[in-house]
Amino acid sequence: MKLDEIAAEIAKAEKERIPKRRDLAGAVLQERFGGSYEDLTVDYLVNLNRVLYM
């Protein structure tokens, strides 16, 4: 595989994963907070995104 082909495959994989990660984040928030987001903090959201997107 050439470098440009590798880059294209990585971009394709990311496009497929982004909706799955978004849905997973929503499921985590729903399970953790159950629709009541009063205790939700910015730090929690940052840490959740770091876990999901790294």
PDB file of C-alpha atoms in Angstrom:
ATOM      1  CA  MET A   1       0.000   0.000   0.000  1.00  0.00           C
ATOM      2  CA  LYS A   2       1.177   3.474  -0.814  1.00  0.00           C
ATOM      3  CA  LEU A   3       1.138   6.290   1.687  1.00  0.00           C
ATOM      4  CA  ASP A   4      -1.805   8.070   0.046  1.00  0.00           C
ATOM      5  CA  GLU A   5      -3.785   4.800   0.049  1.00  0.00           C
ATOM      6  CA  ILE A   6      -3.096   4.326   3.738  1.00  0.00           C
ATOM      7  CA  ALA A   7      -4.257   7.864   4.491  1.00  0.00           C
ATOM      8  CA  ALA A   8      -7.461   7.277   2.526  1.00  0.00           C
ATOM      9  CA  GLU A   9      -8.183   4.031   4.404  1.00  0.00           C
ATOM     10  CA  ILE A  10      -7.620   5.725   7.774  1.00  0.00           C
ATOM     11  CA  ALA A  11      -9.994   8.531   6.822  1.00  0.00           C
ATOM     12  CA  LYS A  12     -12.607   5.998   5.699  1.00  0.00           C
ATOM     13  CA  ALA A  13     -12.318   4.075   8.972  1.00  0.00           C
ATOM     14  CA  GLU A  14     -12.692   7.281  10.987  1.00  0.00           C
ATOM     15  CA  LYS A  15     -15.872   8.229   9.112  1.00  0.00           C
ATOM     16  CA  GLU A  16     -17.316   4.826   9.988  1.00  0.00           C
ATOM     17  CA  ARG A  17     -16.292   5.048  13.649  1.00  0.00           C
ATOM     18  CA  ILE A  18     -17.435   8.585  14.456  1.00  0.00           C
ATOM     19  CA  PRO A  19     -21.198   7.798  14.561  1.00  0.00           C
ATOM     20  CA  LYS A  20     -20.512   4.701  16.679  1.00  0.00           C
ATOM     21  CA  ARG A  21     -18.443   6.741  19.146  1.00  0.00           C
ATOM     22  CA  ARG A  22     -21.148   9.421  19.307  1.00  0.00           C
ATOM     23  CA  ASP A  23     -23.783   6.787  20.054  1.00  0.00           C
ATOM     24  CA  LEU A  24     -21.556   5.187  22.677  1.00  0.00           C
ATOM     25  CA  ALA A  25     -21.038   8.549  24.384  1.00  0.00           C
ATOM     26  CA  GLY A  26     -24.802   9.055  24.472  1.00  0.00           C
ATOM     27  CA  ALA A  27     -25.303   5.588  25.958  1.00  0.00           C
ATOM     28  CA  VAL A  28     -22.653   6.241  28.619  1.00  0.00           C
ATOM     29  CA  LEU A  29     -24.264   9.544  29.592  1.00  0.00           C
ATOM     30  CA  GLN A  30     -27.730   7.983  29.705  1.00  0.00           C
ATOM     31  CA  GLU A  31     -26.512   5.105  31.885  1.00  0.00           C
ATOM     32  CA  ARG A  32     -24.489   7.351  34.183  1.00  0.00           C
ATOM     33  CA  PHE A  33     -26.953  10.210  34.574  1.00  0.00           C
ATOM     34  CA  GLY A  34     -30.296   8.700  33.518  1.00  0.00           C
ATOM     35  CA  GLY A  35     -31.518  11.894  31.857  1.00  0.00           C
ATOM     36  CA  SER A  36     -30.824  14.110  34.876  1.00  0.00           C
ATOM     37  CA  TYR A  37     -27.672  15.977  33.948  1.00  0.00           C
ATOM     38  CA  GLU A  38     -27.473  18.241  37.002  1.00  0.00           C
ATOM     39  CA  ASP A  39     -24.276  16.531  38.224  1.00  0.00           C
ATOM     40  CA  LEU A  40     -22.643  16.505  34.793  1.00  0.00           C
ATOM     41  CA  THR A  41     -19.373  18.415  34.749  1.00  0.00           C
ATOM     42  CA  VAL A  42     -17.159  19.684  31.983  1.00  0.00           C
ATOM     43  CA  ASP A  43     -14.333  17.559  33.366  1.00  0.00           C
ATOM     44  CA  TYR A  44     -16.475  14.423  33.045  1.00  0.00           C
ATOM     45  CA  LEU A  45     -17.266  15.227  29.407  1.00  0.00           C
ATOM     46  CA  VAL A  46     -13.622  15.947  28.610  1.00  0.00           C
ATOM     47  CA  ASN A  47     -12.503  12.685  30.199  1.00  0.00           C
ATOM     48  CA  LEU A  48     -15.236  10.712  28.435  1.00  0.00           C
ATOM     49  CA  ASN A  49     -14.214  12.157  25.079  1.00  0.00           C
ATOM     50  CA  ARG A  50     -10.568  11.394  25.754  1.00  0.00           C
ATOM     51  CA  VAL A  51     -11.428   7.775  26.461  1.00  0.00           C
ATOM     52  CA  LEU A  52     -13.604   7.412  23.377  1.00  0.00           C
ATOM     53  CA  TYR A  53     -11.446   9.237  20.865  1.00  0.00           C
ATOM     54  CA  MET A  54      -7.929   8.154  21.806  1.00  0.00           C
TER      55      MET A  54
END
